[in-house]
PDB file of N, CA and C in Angstrom:
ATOM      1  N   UNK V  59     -22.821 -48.796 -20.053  1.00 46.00           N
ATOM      2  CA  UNK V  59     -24.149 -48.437 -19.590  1.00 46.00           C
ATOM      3  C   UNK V  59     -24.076 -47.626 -18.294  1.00 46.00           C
ATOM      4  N   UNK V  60     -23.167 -47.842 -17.445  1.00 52.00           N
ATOM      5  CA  UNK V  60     -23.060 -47.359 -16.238  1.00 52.00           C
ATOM      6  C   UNK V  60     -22.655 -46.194 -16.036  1.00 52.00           C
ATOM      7  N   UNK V  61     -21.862 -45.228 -17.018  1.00 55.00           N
ATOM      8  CA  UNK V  61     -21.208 -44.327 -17.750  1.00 55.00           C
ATOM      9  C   UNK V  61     -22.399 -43.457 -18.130  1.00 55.00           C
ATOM     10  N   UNK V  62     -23.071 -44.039 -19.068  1.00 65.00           N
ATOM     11  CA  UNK V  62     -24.675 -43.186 -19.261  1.00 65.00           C
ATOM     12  C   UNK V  62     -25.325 -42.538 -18.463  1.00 65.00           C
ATOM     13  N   UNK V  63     -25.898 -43.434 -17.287  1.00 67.00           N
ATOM     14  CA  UNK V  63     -25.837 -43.665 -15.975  1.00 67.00           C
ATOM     15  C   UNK V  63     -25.783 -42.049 -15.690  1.00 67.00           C
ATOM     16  N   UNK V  64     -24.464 -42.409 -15.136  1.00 70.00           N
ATOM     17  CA  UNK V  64     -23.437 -41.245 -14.215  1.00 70.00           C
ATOM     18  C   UNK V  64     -23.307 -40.000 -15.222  1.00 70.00           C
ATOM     19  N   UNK V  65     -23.773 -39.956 -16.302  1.00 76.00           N
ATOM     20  CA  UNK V  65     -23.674 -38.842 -16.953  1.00 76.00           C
ATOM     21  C   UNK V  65     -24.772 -38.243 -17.382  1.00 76.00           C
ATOM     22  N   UNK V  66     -26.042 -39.037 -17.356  1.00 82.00           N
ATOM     23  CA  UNK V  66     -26.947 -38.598 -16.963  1.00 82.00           C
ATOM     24  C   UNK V  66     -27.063 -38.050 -15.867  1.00 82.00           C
ATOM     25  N   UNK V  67     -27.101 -38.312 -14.836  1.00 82.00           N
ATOM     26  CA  UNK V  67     -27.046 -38.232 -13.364  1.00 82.00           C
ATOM     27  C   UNK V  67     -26.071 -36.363 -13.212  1.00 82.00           C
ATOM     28  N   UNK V  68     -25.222 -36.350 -13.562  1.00 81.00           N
ATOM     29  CA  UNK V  68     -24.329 -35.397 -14.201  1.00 81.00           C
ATOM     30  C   UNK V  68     -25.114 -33.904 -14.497  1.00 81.00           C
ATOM     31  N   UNK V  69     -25.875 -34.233 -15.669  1.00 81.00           N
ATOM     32  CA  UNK V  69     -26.250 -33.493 -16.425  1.00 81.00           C
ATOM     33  C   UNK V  69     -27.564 -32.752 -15.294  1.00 81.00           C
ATOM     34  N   UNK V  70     -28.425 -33.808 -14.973  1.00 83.00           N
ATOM     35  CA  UNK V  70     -29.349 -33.409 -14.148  1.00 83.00           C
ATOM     36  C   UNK V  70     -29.073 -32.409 -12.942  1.00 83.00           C
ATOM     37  N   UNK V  71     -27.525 -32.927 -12.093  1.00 80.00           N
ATOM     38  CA  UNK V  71     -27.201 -31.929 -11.134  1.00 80.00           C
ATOM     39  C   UNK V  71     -27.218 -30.609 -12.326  1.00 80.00           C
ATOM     40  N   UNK V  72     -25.941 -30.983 -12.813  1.00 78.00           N
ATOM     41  CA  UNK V  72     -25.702 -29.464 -13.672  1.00 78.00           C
ATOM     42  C   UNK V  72     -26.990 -28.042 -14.076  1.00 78.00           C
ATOM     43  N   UNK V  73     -28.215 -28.738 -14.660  1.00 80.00           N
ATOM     44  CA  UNK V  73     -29.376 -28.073 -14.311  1.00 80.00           C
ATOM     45  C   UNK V  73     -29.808 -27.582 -13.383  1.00 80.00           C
ATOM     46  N   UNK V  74     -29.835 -28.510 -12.563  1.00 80.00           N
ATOM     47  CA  UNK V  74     -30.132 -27.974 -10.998  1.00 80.00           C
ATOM     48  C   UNK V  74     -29.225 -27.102 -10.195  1.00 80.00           C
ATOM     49  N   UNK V  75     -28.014 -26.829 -10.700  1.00 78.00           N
ATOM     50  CA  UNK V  75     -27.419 -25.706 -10.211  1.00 78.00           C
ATOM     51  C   UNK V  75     -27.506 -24.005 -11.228  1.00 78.00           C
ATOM     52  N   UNK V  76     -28.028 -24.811 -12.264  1.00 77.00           N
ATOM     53  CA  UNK V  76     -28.021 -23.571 -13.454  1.00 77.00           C
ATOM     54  C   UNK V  76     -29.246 -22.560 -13.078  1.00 77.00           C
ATOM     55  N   UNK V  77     -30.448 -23.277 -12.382  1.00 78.00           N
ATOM     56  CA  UNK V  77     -31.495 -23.078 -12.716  1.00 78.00           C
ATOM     57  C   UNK V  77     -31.668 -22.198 -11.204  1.00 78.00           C
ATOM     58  N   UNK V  78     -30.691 -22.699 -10.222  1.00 74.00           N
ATOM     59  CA  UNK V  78     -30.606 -21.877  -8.875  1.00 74.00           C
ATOM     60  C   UNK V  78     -29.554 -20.486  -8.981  1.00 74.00           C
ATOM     61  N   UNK V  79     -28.822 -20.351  -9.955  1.00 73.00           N
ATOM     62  CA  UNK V  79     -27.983 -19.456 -10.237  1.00 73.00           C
ATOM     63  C   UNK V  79     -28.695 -18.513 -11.251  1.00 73.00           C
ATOM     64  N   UNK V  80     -29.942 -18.589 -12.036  1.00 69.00           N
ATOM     65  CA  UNK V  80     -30.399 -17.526 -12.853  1.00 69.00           C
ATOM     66  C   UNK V  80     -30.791 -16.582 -12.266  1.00 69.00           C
ATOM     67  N   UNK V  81     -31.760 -16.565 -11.178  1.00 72.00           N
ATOM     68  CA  UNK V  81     -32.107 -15.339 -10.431  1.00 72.00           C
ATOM     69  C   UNK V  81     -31.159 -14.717 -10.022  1.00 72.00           C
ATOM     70  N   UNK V  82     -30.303 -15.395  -9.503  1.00 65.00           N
ATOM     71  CA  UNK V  82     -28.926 -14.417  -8.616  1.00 65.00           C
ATOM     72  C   UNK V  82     -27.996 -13.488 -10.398  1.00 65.00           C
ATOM     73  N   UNK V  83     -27.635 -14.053 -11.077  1.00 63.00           N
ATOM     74  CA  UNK V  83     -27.165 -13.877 -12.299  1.00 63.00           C
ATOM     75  C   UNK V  83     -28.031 -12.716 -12.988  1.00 63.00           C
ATOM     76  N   UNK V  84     -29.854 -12.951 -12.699  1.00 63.00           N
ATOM     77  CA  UNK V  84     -30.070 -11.860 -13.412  1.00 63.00           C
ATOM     78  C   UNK V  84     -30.694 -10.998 -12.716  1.00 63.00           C
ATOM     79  N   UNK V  85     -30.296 -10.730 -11.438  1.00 64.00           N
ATOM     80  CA  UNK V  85     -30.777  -9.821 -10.580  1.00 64.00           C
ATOM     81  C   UNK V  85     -29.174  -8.611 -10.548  1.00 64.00           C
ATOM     82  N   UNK V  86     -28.087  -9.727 -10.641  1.00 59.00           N
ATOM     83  CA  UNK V  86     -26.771  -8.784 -10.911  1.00 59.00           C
ATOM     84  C   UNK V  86     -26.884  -7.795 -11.863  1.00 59.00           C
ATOM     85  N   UNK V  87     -27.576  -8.169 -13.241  1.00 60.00           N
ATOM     86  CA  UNK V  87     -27.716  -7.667 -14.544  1.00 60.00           C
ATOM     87  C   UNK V  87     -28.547  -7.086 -14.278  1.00 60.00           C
ATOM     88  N   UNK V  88     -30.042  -6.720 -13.856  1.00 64.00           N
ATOM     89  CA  UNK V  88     -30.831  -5.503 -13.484  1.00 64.00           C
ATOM     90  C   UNK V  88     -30.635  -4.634 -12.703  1.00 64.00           C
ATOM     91  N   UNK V  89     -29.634  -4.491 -11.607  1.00 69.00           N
ATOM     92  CA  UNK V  89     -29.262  -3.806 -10.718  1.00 69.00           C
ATOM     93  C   UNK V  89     -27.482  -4.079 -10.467  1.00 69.00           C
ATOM     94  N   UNK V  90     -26.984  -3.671 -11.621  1.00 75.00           N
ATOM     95  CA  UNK V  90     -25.309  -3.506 -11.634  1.00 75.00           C
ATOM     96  C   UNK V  90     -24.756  -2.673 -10.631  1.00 75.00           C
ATOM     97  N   UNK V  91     -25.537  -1.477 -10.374  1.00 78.00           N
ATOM     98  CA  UNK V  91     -24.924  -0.904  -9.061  1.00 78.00           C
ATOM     99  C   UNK V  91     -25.333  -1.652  -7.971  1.00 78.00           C
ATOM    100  N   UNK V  92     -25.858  -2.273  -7.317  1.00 78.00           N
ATOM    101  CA  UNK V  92     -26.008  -3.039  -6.189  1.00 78.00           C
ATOM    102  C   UNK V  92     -24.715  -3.887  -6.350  1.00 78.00           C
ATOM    103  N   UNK V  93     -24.597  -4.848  -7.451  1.00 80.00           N
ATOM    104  CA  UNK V  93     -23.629  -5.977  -7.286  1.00 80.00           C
ATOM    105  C   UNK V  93     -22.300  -4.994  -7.498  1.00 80.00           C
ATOM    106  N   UNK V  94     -22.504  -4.273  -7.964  1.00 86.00           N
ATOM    107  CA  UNK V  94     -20.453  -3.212  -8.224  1.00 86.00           C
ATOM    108  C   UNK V  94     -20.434  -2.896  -6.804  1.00 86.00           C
ATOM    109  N   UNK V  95     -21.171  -2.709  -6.119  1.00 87.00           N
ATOM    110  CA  UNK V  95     -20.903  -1.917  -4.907  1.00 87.00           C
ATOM    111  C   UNK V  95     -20.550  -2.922  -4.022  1.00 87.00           C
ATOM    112  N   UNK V  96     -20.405  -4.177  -3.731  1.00 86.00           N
ATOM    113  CA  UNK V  96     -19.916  -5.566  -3.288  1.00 86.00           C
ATOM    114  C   UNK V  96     -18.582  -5.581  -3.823  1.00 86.00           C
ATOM    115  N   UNK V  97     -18.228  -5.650  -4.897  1.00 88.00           N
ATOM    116  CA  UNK V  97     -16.927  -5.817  -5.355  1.00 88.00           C
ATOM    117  C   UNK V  97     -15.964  -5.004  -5.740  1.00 88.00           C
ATOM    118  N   UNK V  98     -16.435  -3.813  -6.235  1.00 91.00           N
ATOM    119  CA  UNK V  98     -15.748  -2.929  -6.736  1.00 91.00           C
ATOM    120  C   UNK V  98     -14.675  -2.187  -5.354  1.00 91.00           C
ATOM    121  N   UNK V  99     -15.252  -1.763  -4.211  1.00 92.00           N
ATOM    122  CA  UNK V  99     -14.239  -1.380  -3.143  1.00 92.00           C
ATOM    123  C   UNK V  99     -13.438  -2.428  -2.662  1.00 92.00           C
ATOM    124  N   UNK V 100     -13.445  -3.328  -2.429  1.00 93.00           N
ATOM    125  CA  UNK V 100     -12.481  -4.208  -2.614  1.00 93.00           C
ATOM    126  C   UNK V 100     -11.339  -4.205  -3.709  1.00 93.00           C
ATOM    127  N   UNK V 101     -11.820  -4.409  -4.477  1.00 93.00           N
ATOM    128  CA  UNK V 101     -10.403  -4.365  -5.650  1.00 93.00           C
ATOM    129  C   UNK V 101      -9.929  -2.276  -5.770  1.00 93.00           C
ATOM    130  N   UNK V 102     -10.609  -1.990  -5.354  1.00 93.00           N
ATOM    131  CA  UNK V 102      -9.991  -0.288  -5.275  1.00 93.00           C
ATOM    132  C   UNK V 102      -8.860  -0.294  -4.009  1.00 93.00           C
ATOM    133  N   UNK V 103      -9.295  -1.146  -2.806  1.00 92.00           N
ATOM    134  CA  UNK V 103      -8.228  -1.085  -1.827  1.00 92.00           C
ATOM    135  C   UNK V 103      -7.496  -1.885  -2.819  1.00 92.00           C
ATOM    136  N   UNK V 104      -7.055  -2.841  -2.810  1.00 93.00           N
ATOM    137  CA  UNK V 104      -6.141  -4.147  -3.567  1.00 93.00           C
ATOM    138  C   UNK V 104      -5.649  -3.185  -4.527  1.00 93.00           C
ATOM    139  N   UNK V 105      -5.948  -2.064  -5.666  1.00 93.00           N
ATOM    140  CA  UNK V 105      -5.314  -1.454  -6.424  1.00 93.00           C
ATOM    141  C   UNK V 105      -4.467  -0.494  -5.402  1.00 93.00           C
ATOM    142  N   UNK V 106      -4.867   0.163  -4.795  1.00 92.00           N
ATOM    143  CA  UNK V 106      -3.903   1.241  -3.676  1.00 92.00           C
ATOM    144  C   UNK V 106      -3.294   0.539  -2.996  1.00 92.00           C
ATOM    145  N   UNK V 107      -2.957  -0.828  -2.683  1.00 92.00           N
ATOM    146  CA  UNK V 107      -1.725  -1.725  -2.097  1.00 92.00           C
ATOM    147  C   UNK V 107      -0.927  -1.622  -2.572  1.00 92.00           C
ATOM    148  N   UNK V 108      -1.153  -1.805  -4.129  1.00 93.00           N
ATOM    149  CA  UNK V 108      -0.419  -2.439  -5.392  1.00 93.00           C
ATOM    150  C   UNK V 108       0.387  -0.627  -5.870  1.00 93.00           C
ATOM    151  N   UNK V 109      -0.699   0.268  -5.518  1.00 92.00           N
ATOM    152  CA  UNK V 109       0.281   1.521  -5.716  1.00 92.00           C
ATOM    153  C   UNK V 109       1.363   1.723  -4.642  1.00 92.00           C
ATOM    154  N   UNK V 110       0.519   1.624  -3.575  1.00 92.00           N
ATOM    155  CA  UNK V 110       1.887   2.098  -2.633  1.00 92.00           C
ATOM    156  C   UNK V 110       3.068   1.059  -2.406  1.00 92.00           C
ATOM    157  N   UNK V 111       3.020   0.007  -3.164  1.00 94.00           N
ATOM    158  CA  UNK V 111       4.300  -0.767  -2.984  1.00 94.00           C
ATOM    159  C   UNK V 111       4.910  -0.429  -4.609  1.00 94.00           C
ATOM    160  N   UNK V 112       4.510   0.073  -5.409  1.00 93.00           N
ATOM    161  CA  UNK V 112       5.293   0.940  -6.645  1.00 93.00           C
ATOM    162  C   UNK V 112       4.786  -0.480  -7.746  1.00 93.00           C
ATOM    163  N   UNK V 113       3.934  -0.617  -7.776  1.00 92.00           N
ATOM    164  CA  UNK V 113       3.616  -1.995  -8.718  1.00 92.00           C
ATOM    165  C   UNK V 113       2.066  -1.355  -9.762  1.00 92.00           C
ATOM    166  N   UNK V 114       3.014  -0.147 -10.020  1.00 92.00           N
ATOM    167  CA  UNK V 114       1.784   0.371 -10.882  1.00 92.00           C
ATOM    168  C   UNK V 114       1.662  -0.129 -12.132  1.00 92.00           C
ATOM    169  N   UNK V 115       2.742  -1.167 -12.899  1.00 91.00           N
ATOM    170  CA  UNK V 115       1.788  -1.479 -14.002  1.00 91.00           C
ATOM    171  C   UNK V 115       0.524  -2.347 -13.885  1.00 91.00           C
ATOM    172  N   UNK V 116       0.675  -3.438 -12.631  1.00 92.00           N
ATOM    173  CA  UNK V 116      -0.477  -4.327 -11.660  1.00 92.00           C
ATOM    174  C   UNK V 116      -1.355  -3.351 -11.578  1.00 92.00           C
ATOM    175  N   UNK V 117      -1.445  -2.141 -11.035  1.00 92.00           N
ATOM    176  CA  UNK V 117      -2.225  -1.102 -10.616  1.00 92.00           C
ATOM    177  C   UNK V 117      -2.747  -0.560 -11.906  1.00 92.00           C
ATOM    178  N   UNK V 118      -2.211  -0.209 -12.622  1.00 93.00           N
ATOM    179  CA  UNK V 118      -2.990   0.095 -14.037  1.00 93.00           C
ATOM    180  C   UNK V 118      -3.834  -0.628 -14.740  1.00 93.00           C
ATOM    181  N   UNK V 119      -3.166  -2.306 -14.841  1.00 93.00           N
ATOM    182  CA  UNK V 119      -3.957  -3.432 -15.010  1.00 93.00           C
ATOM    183  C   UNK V 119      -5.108  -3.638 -14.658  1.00 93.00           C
ATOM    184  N   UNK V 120      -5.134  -3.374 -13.255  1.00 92.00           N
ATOM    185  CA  UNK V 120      -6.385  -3.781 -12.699  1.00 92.00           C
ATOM    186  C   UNK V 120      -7.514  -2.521 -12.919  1.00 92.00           C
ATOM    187  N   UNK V 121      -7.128  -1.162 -13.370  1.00 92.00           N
ATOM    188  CA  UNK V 121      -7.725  -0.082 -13.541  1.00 92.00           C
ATOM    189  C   UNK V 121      -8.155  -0.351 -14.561  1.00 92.00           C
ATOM    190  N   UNK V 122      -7.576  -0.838 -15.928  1.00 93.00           N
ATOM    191  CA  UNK V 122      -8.169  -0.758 -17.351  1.00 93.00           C
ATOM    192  C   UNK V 122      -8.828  -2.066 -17.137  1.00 93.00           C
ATOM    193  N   UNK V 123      -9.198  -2.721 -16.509  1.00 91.00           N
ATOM    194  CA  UNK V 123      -9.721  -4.311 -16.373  1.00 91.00           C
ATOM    195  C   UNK V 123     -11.072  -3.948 -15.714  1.00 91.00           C
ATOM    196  N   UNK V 124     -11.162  -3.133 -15.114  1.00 91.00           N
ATOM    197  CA  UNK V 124     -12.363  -2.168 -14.550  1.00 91.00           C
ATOM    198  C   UNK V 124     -13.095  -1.385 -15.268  1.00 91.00           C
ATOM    199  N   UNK V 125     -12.169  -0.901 -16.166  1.00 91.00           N
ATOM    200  CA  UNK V 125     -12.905   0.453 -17.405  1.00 91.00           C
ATOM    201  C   UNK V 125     -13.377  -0.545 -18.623  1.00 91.00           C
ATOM    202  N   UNK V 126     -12.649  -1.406 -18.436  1.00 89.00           N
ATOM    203  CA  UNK V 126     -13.424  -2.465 -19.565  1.00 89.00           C
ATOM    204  C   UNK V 126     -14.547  -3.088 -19.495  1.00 89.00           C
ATOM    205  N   UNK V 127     -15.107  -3.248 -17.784  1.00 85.00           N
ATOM    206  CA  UNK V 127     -16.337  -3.864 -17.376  1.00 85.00           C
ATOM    207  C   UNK V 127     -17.214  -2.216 -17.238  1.00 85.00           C
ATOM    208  N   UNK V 128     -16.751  -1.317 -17.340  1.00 88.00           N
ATOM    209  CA  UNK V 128     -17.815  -0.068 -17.234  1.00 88.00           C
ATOM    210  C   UNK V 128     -17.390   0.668 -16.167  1.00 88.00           C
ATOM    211  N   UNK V 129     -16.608   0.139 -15.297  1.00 91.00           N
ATOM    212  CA  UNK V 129     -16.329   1.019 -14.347  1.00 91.00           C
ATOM    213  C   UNK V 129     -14.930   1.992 -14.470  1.00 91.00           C
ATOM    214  N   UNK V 130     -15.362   3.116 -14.382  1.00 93.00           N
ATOM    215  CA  UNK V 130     -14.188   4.030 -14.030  1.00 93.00           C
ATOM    216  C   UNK V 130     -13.400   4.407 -13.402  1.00 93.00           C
ATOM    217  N   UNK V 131     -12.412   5.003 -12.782  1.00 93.00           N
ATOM    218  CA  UNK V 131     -11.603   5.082 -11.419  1.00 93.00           C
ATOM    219  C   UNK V 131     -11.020   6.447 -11.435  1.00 93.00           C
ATOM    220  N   UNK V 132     -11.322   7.081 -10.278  1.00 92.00           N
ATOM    221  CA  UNK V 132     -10.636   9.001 -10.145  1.00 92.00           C
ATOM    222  C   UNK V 132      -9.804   8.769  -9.505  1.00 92.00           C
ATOM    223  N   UNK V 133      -8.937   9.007  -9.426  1.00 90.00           N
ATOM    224  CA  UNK V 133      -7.816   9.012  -8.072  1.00 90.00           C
ATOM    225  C   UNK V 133      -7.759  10.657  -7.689  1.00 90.00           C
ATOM    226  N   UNK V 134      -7.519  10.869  -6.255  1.00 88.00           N
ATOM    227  CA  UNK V 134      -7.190  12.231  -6.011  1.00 88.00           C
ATOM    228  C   UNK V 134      -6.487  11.670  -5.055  1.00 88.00           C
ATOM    229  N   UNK V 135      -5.909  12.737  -4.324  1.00 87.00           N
ATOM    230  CA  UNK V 135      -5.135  12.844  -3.169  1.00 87.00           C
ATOM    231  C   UNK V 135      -5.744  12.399  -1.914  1.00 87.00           C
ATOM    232  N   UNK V 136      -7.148  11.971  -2.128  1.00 88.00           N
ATOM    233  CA  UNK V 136      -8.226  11.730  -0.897  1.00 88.00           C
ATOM    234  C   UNK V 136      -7.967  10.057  -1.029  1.00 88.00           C
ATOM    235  N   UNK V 137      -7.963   9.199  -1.908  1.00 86.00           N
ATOM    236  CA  UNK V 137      -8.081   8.032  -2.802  1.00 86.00           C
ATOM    237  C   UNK V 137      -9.121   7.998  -3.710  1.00 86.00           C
ATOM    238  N   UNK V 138      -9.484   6.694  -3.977  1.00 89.00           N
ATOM    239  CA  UNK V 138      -9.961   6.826  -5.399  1.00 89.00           C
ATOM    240  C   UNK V 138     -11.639   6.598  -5.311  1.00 89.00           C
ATOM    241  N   UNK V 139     -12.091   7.000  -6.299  1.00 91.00           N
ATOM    242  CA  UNK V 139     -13.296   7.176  -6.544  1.00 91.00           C
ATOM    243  C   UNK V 139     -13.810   6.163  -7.959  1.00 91.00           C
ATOM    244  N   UNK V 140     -15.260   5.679  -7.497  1.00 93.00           N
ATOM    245  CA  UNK V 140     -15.477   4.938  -9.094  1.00 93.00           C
ATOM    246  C   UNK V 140     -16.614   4.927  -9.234  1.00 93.00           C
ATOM    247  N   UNK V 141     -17.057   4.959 -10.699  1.00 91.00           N
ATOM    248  CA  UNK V 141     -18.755   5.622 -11.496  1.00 91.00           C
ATOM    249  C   UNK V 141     -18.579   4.525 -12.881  1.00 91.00           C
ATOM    250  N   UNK V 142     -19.931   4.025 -12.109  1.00 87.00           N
ATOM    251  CA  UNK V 142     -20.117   2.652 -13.240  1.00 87.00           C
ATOM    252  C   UNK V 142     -20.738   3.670 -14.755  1.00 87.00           C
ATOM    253  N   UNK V 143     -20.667   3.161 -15.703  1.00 84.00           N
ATOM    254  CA  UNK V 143     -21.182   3.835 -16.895  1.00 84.00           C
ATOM    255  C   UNK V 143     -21.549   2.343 -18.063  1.00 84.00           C
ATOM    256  N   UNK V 144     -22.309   2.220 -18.086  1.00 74.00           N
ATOM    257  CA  UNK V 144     -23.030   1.359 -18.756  1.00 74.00           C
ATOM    258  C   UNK V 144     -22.489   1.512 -20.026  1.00 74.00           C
ATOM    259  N   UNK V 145     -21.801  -0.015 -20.061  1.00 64.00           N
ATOM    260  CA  UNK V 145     -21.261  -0.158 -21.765  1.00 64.00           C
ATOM    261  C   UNK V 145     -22.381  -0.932 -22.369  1.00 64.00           C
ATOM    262  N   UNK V 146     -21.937  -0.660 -23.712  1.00 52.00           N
ATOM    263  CA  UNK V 146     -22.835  -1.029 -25.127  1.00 52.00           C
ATOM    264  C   UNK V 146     -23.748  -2.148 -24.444  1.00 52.00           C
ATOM    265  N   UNK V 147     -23.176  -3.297 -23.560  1.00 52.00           N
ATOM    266  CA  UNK V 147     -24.016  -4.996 -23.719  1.00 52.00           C
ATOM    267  C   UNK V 147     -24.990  -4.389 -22.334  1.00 52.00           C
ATOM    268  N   UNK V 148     -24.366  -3.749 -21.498  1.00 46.00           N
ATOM    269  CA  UNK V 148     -25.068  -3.243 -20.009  1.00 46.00           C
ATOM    270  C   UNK V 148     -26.044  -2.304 -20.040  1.00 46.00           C
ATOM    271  N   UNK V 149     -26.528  -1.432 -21.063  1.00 46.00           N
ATOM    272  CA  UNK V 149     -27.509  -0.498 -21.269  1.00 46.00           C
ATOM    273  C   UNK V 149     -28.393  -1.024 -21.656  1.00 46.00           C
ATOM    274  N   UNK V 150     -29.419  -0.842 -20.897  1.00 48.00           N
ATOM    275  CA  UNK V 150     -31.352  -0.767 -21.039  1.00 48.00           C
ATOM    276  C   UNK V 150     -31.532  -0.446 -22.980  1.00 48.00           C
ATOM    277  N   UNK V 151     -31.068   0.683 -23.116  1.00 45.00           N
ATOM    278  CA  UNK V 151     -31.091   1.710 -24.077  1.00 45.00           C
ATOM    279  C   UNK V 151     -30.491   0.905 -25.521  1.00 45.00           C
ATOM    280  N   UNK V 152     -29.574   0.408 -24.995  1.00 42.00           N
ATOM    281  CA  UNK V 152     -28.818  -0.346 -26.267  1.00 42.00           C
ATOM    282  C   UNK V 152     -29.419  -1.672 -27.092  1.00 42.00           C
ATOM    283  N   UNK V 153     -28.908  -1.226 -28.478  1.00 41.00           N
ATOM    284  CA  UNK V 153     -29.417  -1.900 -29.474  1.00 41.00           C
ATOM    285  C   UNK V 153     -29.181  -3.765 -29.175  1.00 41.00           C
ATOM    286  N   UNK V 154     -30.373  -4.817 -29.142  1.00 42.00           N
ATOM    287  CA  UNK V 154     -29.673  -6.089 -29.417  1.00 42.00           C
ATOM    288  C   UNK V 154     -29.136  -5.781 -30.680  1.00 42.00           C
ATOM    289  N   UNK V 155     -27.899  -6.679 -29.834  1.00 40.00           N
ATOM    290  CA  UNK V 155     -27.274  -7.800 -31.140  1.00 40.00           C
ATOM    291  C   UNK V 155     -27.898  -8.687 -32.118  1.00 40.00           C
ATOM    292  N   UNK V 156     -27.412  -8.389 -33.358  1.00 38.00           N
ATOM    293  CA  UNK V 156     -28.376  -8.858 -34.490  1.00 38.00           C
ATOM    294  C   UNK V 156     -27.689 -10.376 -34.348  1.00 38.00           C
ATOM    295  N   UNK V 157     -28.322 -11.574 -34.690  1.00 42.00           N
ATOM    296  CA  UNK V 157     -27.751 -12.812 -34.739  1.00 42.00           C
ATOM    297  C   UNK V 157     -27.696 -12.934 -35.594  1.00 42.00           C
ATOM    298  N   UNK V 158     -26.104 -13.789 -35.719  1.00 40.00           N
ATOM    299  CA  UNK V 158     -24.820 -14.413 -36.650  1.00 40.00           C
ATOM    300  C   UNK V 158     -25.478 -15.805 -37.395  1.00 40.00           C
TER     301      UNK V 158
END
């Protein structure tokens, strides 16, 4: 019984943190460039560490791990540059998913 209890008790926090995390969660998702622009220069320095110590398959890694979330990466001789592009699930424009 006491188990019930505490897992009730459980469940109730768990809501109560779900329900404080939706706005933040879907304010990320209406405005992707606001939240890329927090994280994304960060991991662009952390990739140019990882180049200049010769650890470019890490450095590539983390480039295609980027192009997979939408973001792109230029490198020039200046450093690098990046242009979010809205994949299939991230576009306004795009079709829902039909349910399974």
């Amino acid at each position: 019984m006491e188990e019930d209890q505490g897992g009730e008790w459980a469940r109730t926090v768990l809501r109560g943190m779900i329900r404080q995390c939706v706005p933040h969660a879907q304010r990320g998702m209406d405005e992707p460039q606001a939240t890329l622009e927090r994280i994304v220069p960060p991991l662009l320095d952390l990739r140019g560490q990882l180049r200049s110590r010769s650890a470019y398959d890490m450095a590539d890694h983390l480039r295609d791990a980027l192009a997979a979330a939408g973001v792109h990466v230029y490198d020039s001789p200046d450093g690098s540059e990046w242009r979010h592009t809205p994949t299939g699930k991230d576009r306004k424009d795009a079709p829902a998913a039909s349910p399974e």
